[in-house]
mmCIF file of C-alpha atoms in Angstrom:
data_model
loop_
_atom_site.group_PDB
_atom_site.id
_atom_site.type_symbol
_atom_site.label_atom_id
_atom_site.label_comp_id
_atom_site.label_asym_id
_atom_site.label_seq_id
_atom_site.Cartn_x
_atom_site.Cartn_y
_atom_site.Cartn_z
ATOM 1 C CA MET A 285 0.000 0.000 0.000
ATOM 2 C CA ASN A 286 1.433 3.414 -0.910
ATOM 3 C CA LYS A 287 0.260 6.972 -0.192
ATOM 4 C CA LEU A 288 1.753 10.404 -0.740
ATOM 5 C CA PHE A 289 3.104 12.151 2.309
ATOM 6 C CA TYR A 290 5.514 14.994 3.026
ATOM 7 C CA SER A 291 8.835 13.600 4.460
ATOM 8 C CA THR A 292 12.942 13.212 4.653
ATOM 9 C CA ILE A 293 16.272 12.458 6.288
ATOM 10 C CA THR A 294 18.896 14.669 7.966
ATOM 11 C CA LEU A 295 19.322 14.232 11.701
ATOM 12 C CA PHE A 296 19.471 17.224 13.992
ATOM 13 C CA THR A 297 18.246 18.346 17.392
ATOM 14 C CA ILE A 298 15.864 21.111 18.368
ATOM 15 C CA SER A 299 15.312 20.840 22.095
ATOM 16 C CA ILE A 300 13.060 23.841 22.362
ATOM 17 C CA PHE A 301 10.827 22.427 19.660
ATOM 18 C CA LEU A 302 10.576 19.141 21.532
ATOM 19 C CA LEU A 303 9.598 20.992 24.677
ATOM 20 C CA PHE A 304 6.837 22.620 22.680
ATOM 21 C CA LEU A 305 5.667 19.223 21.451
ATOM 22 C CA GLY A 306 5.563 17.795 24.943
ATOM 23 C CA GLY A 307 3.904 20.834 26.484
ATOM 24 C CA CYS A 308 0.243 21.041 27.406
ATOM 25 C CA ALA A 309 -2.096 23.711 26.105
ATOM 26 C CA SER A 310 -4.469 25.278 28.601
ATOM 27 C CA SER A 311 -7.353 22.959 29.386
ATOM 28 C CA LYS A 312 -10.841 23.871 28.214
ATOM 29 C CA LYS A 313 -13.750 21.907 29.609
ATOM 30 C CA PHE A 314 -17.505 22.179 29.531
ATOM 31 C CA SER A 315 -19.469 22.749 32.712
ATOM 32 C CA SER A 316 -23.127 21.875 32.974
ATOM 33 C CA ASP A 317 -25.631 23.998 34.845
ATOM 34 C CA ASN A 318 -25.294 21.747 37.906
ATOM 35 C CA GLY A 319 -21.516 22.109 37.984
ATOM 36 C CA THR A 320 -20.616 18.797 36.352
ATOM 37 C CA VAL A 321 -17.465 18.924 34.228
ATOM 38 C CA TRP A 322 -17.658 17.036 30.932
ATOM 39 C CA GLY A 323 -14.493 15.119 30.286
ATOM 40 C CA LYS A 324 -11.012 16.062 29.309
ATOM 41 C CA SER A 325 -9.253 19.000 27.678
ATOM 42 C CA THR A 326 -10.691 20.105 24.350
ATOM 43 C CA SER A 327 -7.742 22.253 23.316
ATOM 44 C CA THR A 328 -6.714 19.572 20.805
ATOM 45 C CA ILE A 329 -8.437 16.649 19.121
ATOM 46 C CA ARG A 330 -7.056 13.351 17.794
ATOM 47 C CA VAL A 331 -8.423 12.342 14.390
ATOM 48 C CA ASN A 332 -7.730 8.867 13.011
ATOM 49 C CA LEU A 333 -6.770 9.386 9.364
ATOM 50 C CA PHE A 334 -6.396 5.675 8.672
ATOM 51 C CA ASN A 335 -4.914 2.498 10.098
ATOM 52 C CA SER A 336 -3.244 -0.508 8.543
ATOM 53 C CA ASN A 337 -2.385 -4.068 9.498
ATOM 54 C CA LEU A 338 1.279 -4.595 10.398
ATOM 55 C CA GLU A 339 2.948 -2.598 7.574
ATOM 56 C CA TYR A 340 2.449 0.647 5.679
ATOM 57 C CA SER A 341 4.462 2.731 3.209
ATOM 58 C CA LEU A 342 4.306 6.466 2.484
ATOM 59 C CA THR A 343 6.094 8.376 -0.261
ATOM 60 C CA ALA A 344 7.140 11.911 0.592
ATOM 61 C CA VAL A 345 6.056 14.717 -1.724
ATOM 62 C CA GLY A 346 7.634 17.424 0.419
ATOM 63 C CA SER A 347 9.802 17.863 3.466
ATOM 64 C CA MET A 348 8.780 17.388 7.079
ATOM 65 C CA LEU A 349 10.139 16.801 10.553
ATOM 66 C CA LEU A 350 10.464 13.369 12.119
ATOM 67 C CA VAL A 351 10.318 12.982 15.916
ATOM 68 C CA VAL A 352 10.679 9.612 17.661
ATOM 69 C CA ASP A 353 9.651 9.391 21.328
ATOM 70 C CA ASN A 354 10.503 13.083 21.738
ATOM 71 C CA LYS A 355 14.206 12.230 21.439
ATOM 72 C CA LYS A 356 15.256 11.849 17.823
ATOM 73 C CA GLU A 357 14.606 14.226 14.942
ATOM 74 C CA ALA A 358 15.224 14.102 11.230
ATOM 75 C CA ILE A 359 14.330 16.077 8.147
ATOM 76 C CA ILE A 360 12.545 13.795 5.712
ATOM 77 C CA ASN A 361 13.124 14.902 2.131
ATOM 78 C CA LYS A 362 10.887 14.849 -0.910
ATOM 79 C CA ASN A 363 10.497 11.424 -2.559
ATOM 80 C CA ASN A 364 11.803 9.525 0.467
ATOM 81 C CA VAL A 365 9.835 6.337 1.090
ATOM 82 C CA LEU A 366 8.783 5.742 4.701
ATOM 83 C CA ASN A 367 8.237 2.081 5.558
ATOM 84 C CA PHE A 368 6.331 1.602 8.816
ATOM 85 C CA SER A 369 5.800 -1.709 10.587
ATOM 86 C CA ALA A 370 4.221 -2.758 13.863
ATOM 87 C CA GLU A 371 6.643 -4.247 16.390
ATOM 88 C CA GLY A 372 4.388 -5.190 19.275
ATOM 89 C CA GLU A 373 3.256 -1.916 20.819
ATOM 90 C CA LYS A 374 6.059 -0.007 19.089
ATOM 91 C CA VAL A 375 6.360 1.392 15.572
ATOM 92 C CA ALA A 376 9.418 0.696 13.429
ATOM 93 C CA LEU A 377 10.308 3.069 10.593
ATOM 94 C CA THR A 378 12.866 2.597 7.825
ATOM 95 C CA ILE A 379 13.940 5.448 5.525
ATOM 96 C CA LYS A 380 16.716 4.845 2.978
ATOM 97 C CA GLY A 381 18.255 2.117 5.117
ATOM 98 C CA LYS A 382 18.076 4.120 8.353
ATOM 99 C CA ASN A 383 16.009 2.517 11.106
ATOM 100 C CA TYR A 384 13.960 4.092 13.893
ATOM 101 C CA ILE A 385 11.730 2.491 16.501
ATOM 102 C CA GLY A 386 9.628 3.974 19.261
ATOM 103 C CA SER A 387 6.340 3.974 21.105
ATOM 104 C CA GLU A 388 5.321 7.082 19.176
ATOM 105 C CA ILE A 389 6.521 8.652 15.948
ATOM 106 C CA ARG A 390 5.488 12.180 15.024
ATOM 107 C CA LEU A 391 5.463 13.751 11.566
ATOM 108 C CA LEU A 392 5.335 17.551 11.433
ATOM 109 C CA GLU A 393 5.702 20.462 9.048
ATOM 110 C CA ALA A 394 9.291 21.403 8.335
ATOM 111 C CA ASN A 395 10.156 25.064 8.758
ATOM 112 C CA ASP A 396 10.614 25.588 5.020
ATOM 113 C CA GLY A 397 7.136 26.661 3.970
ATOM 114 C CA GLN A 398 6.123 23.139 2.972
ATOM 115 C CA ASN A 399 2.687 22.007 4.098
ATOM 116 C CA LEU A 400 1.953 18.660 5.698
ATOM 117 C CA PHE A 401 -0.228 16.519 3.440
ATOM 118 C CA ILE A 402 -1.651 13.028 3.568
ATOM 119 C CA ASP A 403 -4.327 11.491 1.378
ATOM 120 C CA GLY A 404 -4.663 14.811 -0.439
ATOM 121 C CA LYS A 405 -5.457 16.584 2.817
ATOM 122 C CA GLN A 406 -3.485 19.566 3.972
ATOM 123 C CA LEU A 407 -3.029 19.155 7.707
ATOM 124 C CA THR A 408 -2.213 21.380 10.619
ATOM 125 C CA GLY A 409 -0.820 20.164 13.931
ATOM 126 C CA TYR A 410 1.074 16.903 13.552
ATOM 127 C CA VAL A 411 0.535 13.250 12.655
ATOM 128 C CA LYS A 412 1.151 10.742 15.430
ATOM 129 C CA VAL A 413 1.961 7.171 14.353
ATOM 130 C CA LEU A 414 1.207 4.447 16.904
ATOM 131 C CA SER A 415 0.987 0.664 17.059
ATOM 132 C CA SER A 416 -1.769 -1.149 18.916
ATOM 133 C CA GLY A 417 -3.186 -4.638 18.560
ATOM 134 C CA GLY A 418 -1.075 -5.366 15.486
ATOM 135 C CA LYS A 419 -2.298 -2.269 13.647
ATOM 136 C CA ILE A 420 -0.539 0.980 12.801
ATOM 137 C CA TYR A 421 -2.582 4.133 13.393
ATOM 138 C CA PHE A 422 -1.996 7.513 11.747
ATOM 139 C CA VAL A 423 -3.620 10.136 13.956
ATOM 140 C CA ASN A 424 -3.772 13.867 13.225
ATOM 141 C CA VAL A 425 -3.485 15.871 16.451
ATOM 142 C CA LEU A 426 -4.621 19.448 15.902
ATOM 143 C CA PRO A 427 -6.407 22.380 17.562
ATOM 144 C CA PHE A 428 -10.062 21.528 18.132
ATOM 145 C CA GLU A 429 -11.529 24.582 16.390
ATOM 146 C CA GLU A 430 -9.186 24.108 13.390
ATOM 147 C CA TYR A 431 -10.519 20.575 13.059
ATOM 148 C CA LEU A 432 -14.049 21.971 12.760
ATOM 149 C CA LYS A 433 -12.963 24.202 9.863
ATOM 150 C CA GLY A 434 -12.160 21.012 7.968
ATOM 151 C CA VAL A 435 -15.417 19.299 8.934
ATOM 152 C CA VAL A 436 -18.119 21.897 8.250
ATOM 153 C CA PRO A 437 -17.528 22.365 4.462
ATOM 154 C CA ALA A 438 -16.933 18.620 4.062
ATOM 155 C CA GLU A 439 -20.306 17.837 5.635
ATOM 156 C CA MET A 440 -22.434 20.658 4.173
ATOM 157 C CA PRO A 441 -22.334 22.568 0.851
ATOM 158 C CA VAL A 442 -21.025 26.097 1.387
ATOM 159 C CA GLY A 443 -23.248 27.497 -1.376
ATOM 160 C CA GLN A 444 -22.969 30.836 -3.137
ATOM 161 C CA GLY A 445 -21.836 33.809 -1.104
ATOM 162 C CA THR A 446 -23.422 33.755 2.340
ATOM 163 C CA GLU A 447 -26.714 32.067 1.401
ATOM 164 C CA ASN A 448 -25.969 29.047 3.622
ATOM 165 C CA PHE A 449 -24.148 30.977 6.354
ATOM 166 C CA GLU A 450 -26.690 30.449 9.148
ATOM 167 C CA ALA A 451 -26.993 26.767 8.259
ATOM 168 C CA LEU A 452 -23.199 26.480 8.341
ATOM 169 C CA LYS A 453 -23.171 28.018 11.816
ATOM 170 C CA ALA A 454 -25.764 25.466 12.939
ATOM 171 C CA MET A 455 -23.617 22.763 11.332
ATOM 172 C CA ALA A 456 -20.530 23.996 13.206
ATOM 173 C CA ILE A 457 -22.366 23.720 16.521
ATOM 174 C CA CYS A 458 -23.627 20.221 15.672
ATOM 175 C CA ALA A 459 -20.155 19.051 14.628
ATOM 176 C CA ARG A 460 -18.547 20.588 17.720
ATOM 177 C CA THR A 461 -21.077 18.961 20.042
ATOM 178 C CA TYR A 462 -20.697 15.574 18.358
ATOM 179 C CA ALA A 463 -16.911 15.777 18.690
ATOM 180 C CA VAL A 464 -17.102 16.701 22.389
ATOM 181 C CA ILE A 465 -19.080 13.535 23.111
ATOM 182 C CA LYS A 466 -16.664 11.389 21.099
ATOM 183 C CA MET A 467 -13.676 12.920 22.890
ATOM 184 C CA ASN A 468 -15.210 11.785 26.176
ATOM 185 C CA ASN A 469 -16.096 8.290 25.048
ATOM 186 C CA HIS A 470 -13.518 7.069 22.528
ATOM 187 C CA ALA A 471 -10.550 4.778 23.118
ATOM 188 C CA ALA A 472 -7.171 6.130 24.165
ATOM 189 C CA ILE A 473 -5.512 6.020 20.731
ATOM 190 C CA PHE A 474 -7.756 8.569 19.007
ATOM 191 C CA ASP A 475 -10.996 10.479 19.500
ATOM 192 C CA LEU A 476 -12.804 9.954 16.202
ATOM 193 C CA TYR A 477 -12.483 8.901 12.571
ATOM 194 C CA ASP A 478 -12.076 11.343 9.670
ATOM 195 C CA SER A 479 -14.886 9.673 7.683
ATOM 196 C CA VAL A 480 -18.629 9.048 7.727
ATOM 197 C CA SER A 481 -17.945 6.617 10.573
ATOM 198 C CA ASP A 482 -17.922 9.839 12.611
ATOM 199 C CA GLN A 483 -17.625 13.155 10.745
ATOM 200 C CA VAL A 484 -15.947 13.777 7.398
ATOM 201 C CA TYR A 485 -12.775 15.798 7.965
ATOM 202 C CA GLY A 486 -11.361 17.243 4.748
ATOM 203 C CA GLY A 487 -8.241 18.824 6.214
ATOM 204 C CA VAL A 488 -7.497 22.525 6.455
ATOM 205 C CA ASN A 489 -7.476 22.879 2.661
ATOM 206 C CA ARG A 490 -11.171 21.952 2.585
ATOM 207 C CA GLY A 491 -12.322 25.152 4.293
ATOM 208 C CA ASN A 492 -13.166 28.504 2.792
ATOM 209 C CA GLU A 493 -13.800 31.991 4.117
ATOM 210 C CA VAL A 494 -17.543 31.549 4.713
ATOM 211 C CA SER A 495 -17.391 28.166 6.446
ATOM 212 C CA ASP A 496 -14.350 29.258 8.471
ATOM 213 C CA ARG A 497 -16.282 32.304 9.645
ATOM 214 C CA ALA A 498 -19.201 30.061 10.651
ATOM 215 C CA VAL A 499 -16.835 28.158 12.944
ATOM 216 C CA ILE A 500 -15.231 31.331 14.305
ATOM 217 C CA GLU A 501 -18.528 33.101 15.038
ATOM 218 C CA THR A 502 -19.825 30.098 16.989
ATOM 219 C CA ALA A 503 -16.504 29.338 18.706
ATOM 220 C CA GLY A 504 -16.963 27.199 21.805
ATOM 221 C CA MET A 505 -20.722 26.827 21.375
ATOM 222 C CA ILE A 506 -22.318 23.408 21.839
ATOM 223 C CA LEU A 507 -25.901 22.199 22.039
ATOM 224 C CA THR A 508 -27.060 20.862 25.403
ATOM 225 C CA TYR A 509 -30.057 19.119 26.929
ATOM 226 C CA ASN A 510 -30.527 19.049 30.702
ATOM 227 C CA GLY A 511 -27.037 20.491 31.073
ATOM 228 C CA ASN A 512 -25.227 17.826 29.049
ATOM 229 C CA PRO A 513 -24.050 17.742 25.423
ATOM 230 C CA ALA A 514 -26.928 16.808 23.127
ATOM 231 C CA THR A 515 -26.785 13.993 20.592
ATOM 232 C CA THR A 516 -26.528 16.143 17.455
ATOM 233 C CA LEU A 517 -27.219 13.700 14.639
ATOM 234 C CA TYR A 518 -27.543 15.054 11.113
ATOM 235 C CA TYR A 519 -27.870 13.836 7.515
ATOM 236 C CA SER A 520 -28.568 15.156 4.016
ATOM 237 C CA THR A 521 -32.305 15.090 3.247
ATOM 238 C CA CYS A 522 -35.345 14.090 5.333
ATOM 239 C CA GLY A 523 -37.738 13.851 2.370
ATOM 240 C CA GLY A 524 -40.401 15.917 4.113
ATOM 241 C CA ARG A 525 -40.402 14.463 7.632
ATOM 242 C CA THR A 526 -37.705 13.684 10.194
ATOM 243 C CA GLU A 527 -37.502 10.412 12.142
ATOM 244 C CA ASP A 528 -37.679 9.494 15.834
ATOM 245 C CA GLY A 529 -34.163 8.862 17.095
ATOM 246 C CA LYS A 530 -35.192 5.679 18.919
ATOM 247 C CA ASN A 531 -36.357 4.132 15.633
ATOM 248 C CA VAL A 532 -32.827 4.287 14.246
ATOM 249 C CA PHE A 533 -30.338 4.320 17.117
ATOM 250 C CA GLU A 534 -30.809 2.792 20.566
ATOM 251 C CA SER A 535 -28.694 5.591 22.031
ATOM 252 C CA ALA A 536 -30.836 8.339 20.460
ATOM 253 C CA ASP A 537 -34.041 8.036 22.497
ATOM 254 C CA TYR A 538 -34.364 11.706 23.459
ATOM 255 C CA PRO A 539 -37.376 14.050 23.435
ATOM 256 C CA TYR A 540 -35.534 16.474 21.140
ATOM 257 C CA LEU A 541 -34.983 13.765 18.496
ATOM 258 C CA VAL A 542 -38.616 13.328 17.506
ATOM 259 C CA SER A 543 -40.311 12.956 14.146
ATOM 260 C CA HIS A 544 -41.907 16.097 12.714
ATOM 261 C CA ASP A 545 -42.764 17.652 9.363
ATOM 262 C CA ASP A 546 -40.072 19.610 7.549
ATOM 263 C CA SER A 547 -42.590 22.390 6.799
ATOM 264 C CA SER A 548 -45.023 22.411 3.870
ATOM 265 C CA PRO A 549 -43.749 22.426 1.217
ATOM 266 C CA ALA A 550 -40.735 20.640 2.676
ATOM 267 C CA TYR A 551 -37.665 22.807 3.199
ATOM 268 C CA CYS A 552 -35.523 20.031 1.704
ATOM 269 C CA SER A 553 -37.532 19.704 -1.520
ATOM 270 C CA VAL A 554 -34.582 21.368 -3.325
ATOM 271 C CA SER A 555 -32.391 18.333 -2.627
ATOM 272 C CA PRO A 556 -31.481 16.173 -5.649
ATOM 273 C CA ARG A 557 -32.454 13.163 -3.519
ATOM 274 C CA PHE A 558 -35.715 14.511 -2.177
ATOM 275 C CA GLU A 559 -37.349 11.850 -4.355
ATOM 276 C CA TRP A 560 -35.570 8.938 -6.002
ATOM 277 C CA GLU A 561 -36.070 5.588 -7.695
ATOM 278 C CA GLU A 562 -34.076 2.346 -7.698
ATOM 279 C CA ASN A 563 -34.687 -0.724 -9.881
ATOM 280 C CA TYR A 564 -33.796 -4.347 -9.069
ATOM 281 C CA SER A 565 -34.285 -7.785 -10.515
ATOM 282 C CA GLY A 566 -35.453 -10.481 -8.146
ATOM 283 C CA ASP A 567 -32.137 -12.307 -8.611
ATOM 284 C CA GLU A 568 -30.191 -9.210 -7.591
ATOM 285 C CA LEU A 569 -32.155 -8.830 -4.368
ATOM 286 C CA ILE A 570 -31.604 -12.520 -3.591
ATOM 287 C CA LYS A 571 -27.849 -11.895 -3.990
ATOM 288 C CA ARG A 572 -28.041 -8.997 -1.519
ATOM 289 C CA LEU A 573 -29.721 -11.229 1.086
ATOM 290 C CA THR A 574 -27.129 -13.949 0.532
ATOM 291 C CA ALA A 575 -24.271 -11.450 0.864
ATOM 292 C CA ALA A 576 -25.755 -10.323 4.188
ATOM 293 C CA ASN A 577 -25.872 -13.961 5.402
ATOM 294 C CA LEU A 578 -29.648 -13.817 5.652
ATOM 295 C CA LEU A 579 -30.140 -16.522 3.031
ATOM 296 C CA ASP A 580 -28.151 -19.649 2.191
ATOM 297 C CA ALA A 581 -26.672 -19.845 -1.277
ATOM 298 C CA GLY A 582 -28.713 -21.957 -3.667
ATOM 299 C CA VAL A 583 -31.555 -21.748 -6.141
ATOM 300 C CA ASN A 584 -33.970 -19.209 -4.696
ATOM 301 C CA THR A 585 -36.626 -17.090 -6.365
ATOM 302 C CA LEU A 586 -37.996 -13.851 -4.974
ATOM 303 C CA LYS A 587 -41.756 -14.089 -5.328
ATOM 304 C CA ASP A 588 -42.649 -10.805 -3.651
ATOM 305 C CA LEU A 589 -41.317 -7.864 -1.661
ATOM 306 C CA LEU A 590 -43.766 -6.443 0.867
ATOM 307 C CA VAL A 591 -43.784 -3.486 3.239
ATOM 308 C CA VAL A 592 -45.325 -4.978 6.389
ATOM 309 C CA SER A 593 -45.184 -1.937 8.670
ATOM 310 C CA ARG A 594 -44.026 1.662 8.760
ATOM 311 C CA PHE A 595 -43.005 4.143 11.413
ATOM 312 C CA GLU A 596 -45.207 7.191 11.925
ATOM 313 C CA SER A 597 -42.892 9.156 9.625
ATOM 314 C CA GLY A 598 -43.662 6.843 6.711
ATOM 315 C CA ARG A 599 -40.279 5.111 6.741
ATOM 316 C CA VAL A 600 -40.325 1.330 6.470
ATOM 317 C CA ASN A 601 -40.129 -0.544 9.761
ATOM 318 C CA GLN A 602 -40.480 -4.118 8.447
ATOM 319 C CA LEU A 603 -39.785 -5.344 4.920
ATOM 320 C CA ASP A 604 -40.576 -8.971 4.006
ATOM 321 C CA PHE A 605 -38.975 -10.982 1.202
ATOM 322 C CA ARG A 606 -41.217 -13.881 0.103
ATOM 323 C CA ILE A 607 -38.861 -16.532 -1.269
ATOM 324 C CA GLU A 608 -39.404 -19.853 -3.048
ATOM 325 C CA GLY A 609 -36.670 -22.509 -2.898
ATOM 326 C CA ALA A 610 -35.664 -25.086 -5.494
ATOM 327 C CA ASP A 611 -37.864 -27.683 -3.791
ATOM 328 C CA ASP A 612 -40.882 -25.337 -3.959
ATOM 329 C CA SER A 613 -40.541 -24.604 -0.247
ATOM 330 C CA GLU A 614 -41.462 -21.093 0.827
ATOM 331 C CA ARG A 615 -39.888 -18.875 3.435
ATOM 332 C CA VAL A 616 -39.945 -15.257 4.526
ATOM 333 C CA VAL A 617 -36.895 -13.142 5.326
ATOM 334 C CA SER A 618 -37.661 -9.955 7.260
ATOM 335 C CA ILE A 619 -35.379 -6.951 7.717
ATOM 336 C CA TYR A 620 -36.092 -3.905 9.803
ATOM 337 C CA GLY A 621 -35.682 -0.145 9.937
ATOM 338 C CA ASN A 622 -32.477 1.588 8.943
ATOM 339 C CA ARG A 623 -30.780 -1.804 8.482
ATOM 340 C CA ILE A 624 -32.752 -2.149 5.244
ATOM 341 C CA ARG A 625 -30.491 0.475 3.672
ATOM 342 C CA GLY A 626 -27.292 -1.475 4.226
ATOM 343 C CA ILE A 627 -28.701 -4.775 2.972
ATOM 344 C CA ILE A 628 -30.641 -3.735 -0.133
ATOM 345 C CA ARG A 629 -28.192 -0.949 -1.074
ATOM 346 C CA ASN A 630 -28.674 1.020 -4.286
ATOM 347 C CA SER A 631 -29.215 -0.550 -7.704
ATOM 348 C CA ASP A 632 -25.538 -0.741 -8.703
ATOM 349 C CA ASN A 633 -24.493 -1.854 -5.194
ATOM 350 C CA SER A 634 -22.084 1.071 -4.828
ATOM 351 C CA ALA A 635 -23.629 2.577 -1.685
ATOM 352 C CA MET A 636 -26.334 2.195 0.924
ATOM 353 C CA LEU A 637 -29.924 2.736 -0.138
ATOM 354 C CA ASN A 638 -30.722 6.444 0.091
ATOM 355 C CA SER A 639 -33.264 5.925 2.872
ATOM 356 C CA ASN A 640 -35.788 3.420 4.210
ATOM 357 C CA TRP A 641 -38.723 5.618 3.152
ATOM 358 C CA PHE A 642 -40.083 4.060 -0.025
ATOM 359 C CA ASP A 643 -42.926 2.247 -1.759
ATOM 360 C CA VAL A 644 -42.422 -1.042 -3.607
ATOM 361 C CA VAL A 645 -43.735 -1.554 -7.141
ATOM 362 C CA LYS A 646 -43.550 -5.020 -8.696
ATOM 363 C CA THR A 647 -43.424 -5.016 -12.498
ATOM 364 C CA ASP A 648 -45.055 -7.519 -14.845
ATOM 365 C CA GLU A 649 -41.572 -8.917 -15.546
ATOM 366 C CA GLY A 650 -41.035 -9.708 -11.877
ATOM 367 C CA ASN A 651 -38.644 -6.840 -11.204
ATOM 368 C CA PHE A 652 -38.983 -4.438 -8.274
ATOM 369 C CA ILE A 653 -38.933 -0.645 -8.223
ATOM 370 C CA LEU A 654 -38.386 1.295 -5.017
ATOM 371 C CA LYS A 655 -39.836 4.804 -5.198
ATOM 372 C CA GLY A 656 -38.456 6.691 -2.255
ATOM 373 C CA LYS A 657 -37.829 9.950 -0.437
ATOM 374 C CA GLY A 658 -34.860 11.443 1.358
ATOM 375 C CA TYR A 659 -31.198 10.649 1.851
ATOM 376 C CA GLY A 660 -29.891 9.513 5.224
ATOM 377 C CA HIS A 661 -31.264 8.154 8.489
ATOM 378 C CA GLY A 662 -33.614 11.099 9.079
ATOM 379 C CA VAL A 663 -32.710 11.843 12.720
ATOM 380 C CA GLY A 664 -31.859 15.409 13.736
ATOM 381 C CA VAL A 665 -30.797 18.152 11.326
ATOM 382 C CA CYS A 666 -31.861 17.819 7.705
ATOM 383 C CA GLN A 667 -28.996 19.646 5.993
ATOM 384 C CA TYR A 668 -30.886 20.641 2.847
ATOM 385 C CA GLY A 669 -33.735 21.801 5.043
ATOM 386 C CA ALA A 670 -31.327 23.866 7.131
ATOM 387 C CA MET A 671 -29.819 25.443 4.014
ATOM 388 C CA THR A 672 -33.263 26.436 2.749
ATOM 389 C CA GLN A 673 -34.100 27.980 6.115
ATOM 390 C CA SER A 674 -30.849 29.949 5.934
ATOM 391 C CA LYS A 675 -31.795 31.263 2.492
ATOM 392 C CA LEU A 676 -35.197 32.280 3.896
ATOM 393 C CA GLY A 677 -33.520 34.403 6.565
ATOM 394 C CA LYS A 678 -33.741 32.052 9.550
ATOM 395 C CA LYS A 679 -30.924 32.362 12.106
ATOM 396 C CA TYR A 680 -28.849 29.446 13.314
ATOM 397 C CA ARG A 681 -30.610 29.373 16.697
ATOM 398 C CA GLN A 682 -33.975 29.069 14.943
ATOM 399 C CA ILE A 683 -32.645 26.263 12.753
ATOM 400 C CA LEU A 684 -31.324 24.355 15.766
ATOM 401 C CA ASN A 685 -34.569 24.875 17.693
ATOM 402 C CA PHE A 686 -36.523 23.529 14.723
ATOM 403 C CA TYR A 687 -34.547 20.285 14.470
ATOM 404 C CA TYR A 688 -33.640 19.854 18.160
ATOM 405 C CA PRO A 689 -36.624 21.269 20.085
ATOM 406 C CA GLY A 690 -36.039 21.828 23.789
ATOM 407 C CA THR A 691 -32.244 22.052 23.599
ATOM 408 C CA SER A 692 -30.053 24.981 24.693
ATOM 409 C CA LEU A 693 -26.772 26.530 23.585
ATOM 410 C CA LYS A 694 -23.803 26.698 25.932
ATOM 411 C CA LYS A 695 -20.243 27.998 25.574
ATOM 412 C CA TYR A 696 -16.961 26.568 26.805
ATOM 413 C CA ASP A 697 -15.942 27.135 30.374
ATOM 414 C CA SER A 698 -12.289 28.015 29.761
ATOM 415 C CA ASN A 699 -11.325 28.157 33.455
#
């Protein structure tokens, strides 16, 4: 495996710089109304860029600093190849025949105007390389608010001019609140992933003036409920109605995550996935069930696809597959709720199904058409709805109150 990375090799020592690396920034924590302190320092955040089993190689496209256990330093030059390997709980690194090993390796910008890049992302802070459980982790450690500048435009379209500005501010608060919870709950190696597994982080080169300003103008603000950080789920398009949190995530059973109309006409009707259609043959759907280990391989025929029940929002709760085996035996396979999206997937099998809000149409040829609405799980902020509200002059507080009724805003306690 090979990726581009800024690197090099010329040993030297900068003690003051190492002291800076080992130093601690002032701690910022959140205090609830009853005096409870939420977790650890939020001055920096640890973002897992990727991890690999046992070995990994990077090719330098610029220069950078190498620090091993705060003791050794090198300049890694352009086009150097960095070969990492896991050695128990330590990381071994070989560059042009020179070997390094340590509990922690850090990769930083060199003081020559070169930026730190990985995976096409321009990074600030530094990249920490660790070994744990036979895997090598590449973790970007950076200032918390700078991280948000790379998340907001990666998660929501910036739009033209300032048309989406209030929605972007709401998005910044949602992303900040989500990250605070993850920083409290995640394992010791990193706080969250840089992908849809948590929040998409595009690096500092992903931001622009408008989205950066949205982060700056809401600096330190998080959404709370009963004095604690709220569960600020969000997604692209609700299709006209949001979903109850408890119908999608066991951990999202809160009174502020309740199903409600997205206005009339729906704010998100401008979304390209407000309405959609997917087409499948019966054989293709049988393959999807087999791939999900819900059906044994063999000669099976899909006789019918039936929506058995729906949630109040209209999204499908139970979907039944009526199947006939080679021996003319019949069976029913049922799948439920948001899980439907990951099993059926879209027609070309390249991604999850847009949503679990759809009707089923069976054609005369025995094929199946899903005519659906929305894109995403439907819980919390509908991003296209928020952008429309911004264009209509709604402020970020109004947008947040609409999608998270009963919540409050709170700022960092920096003491």
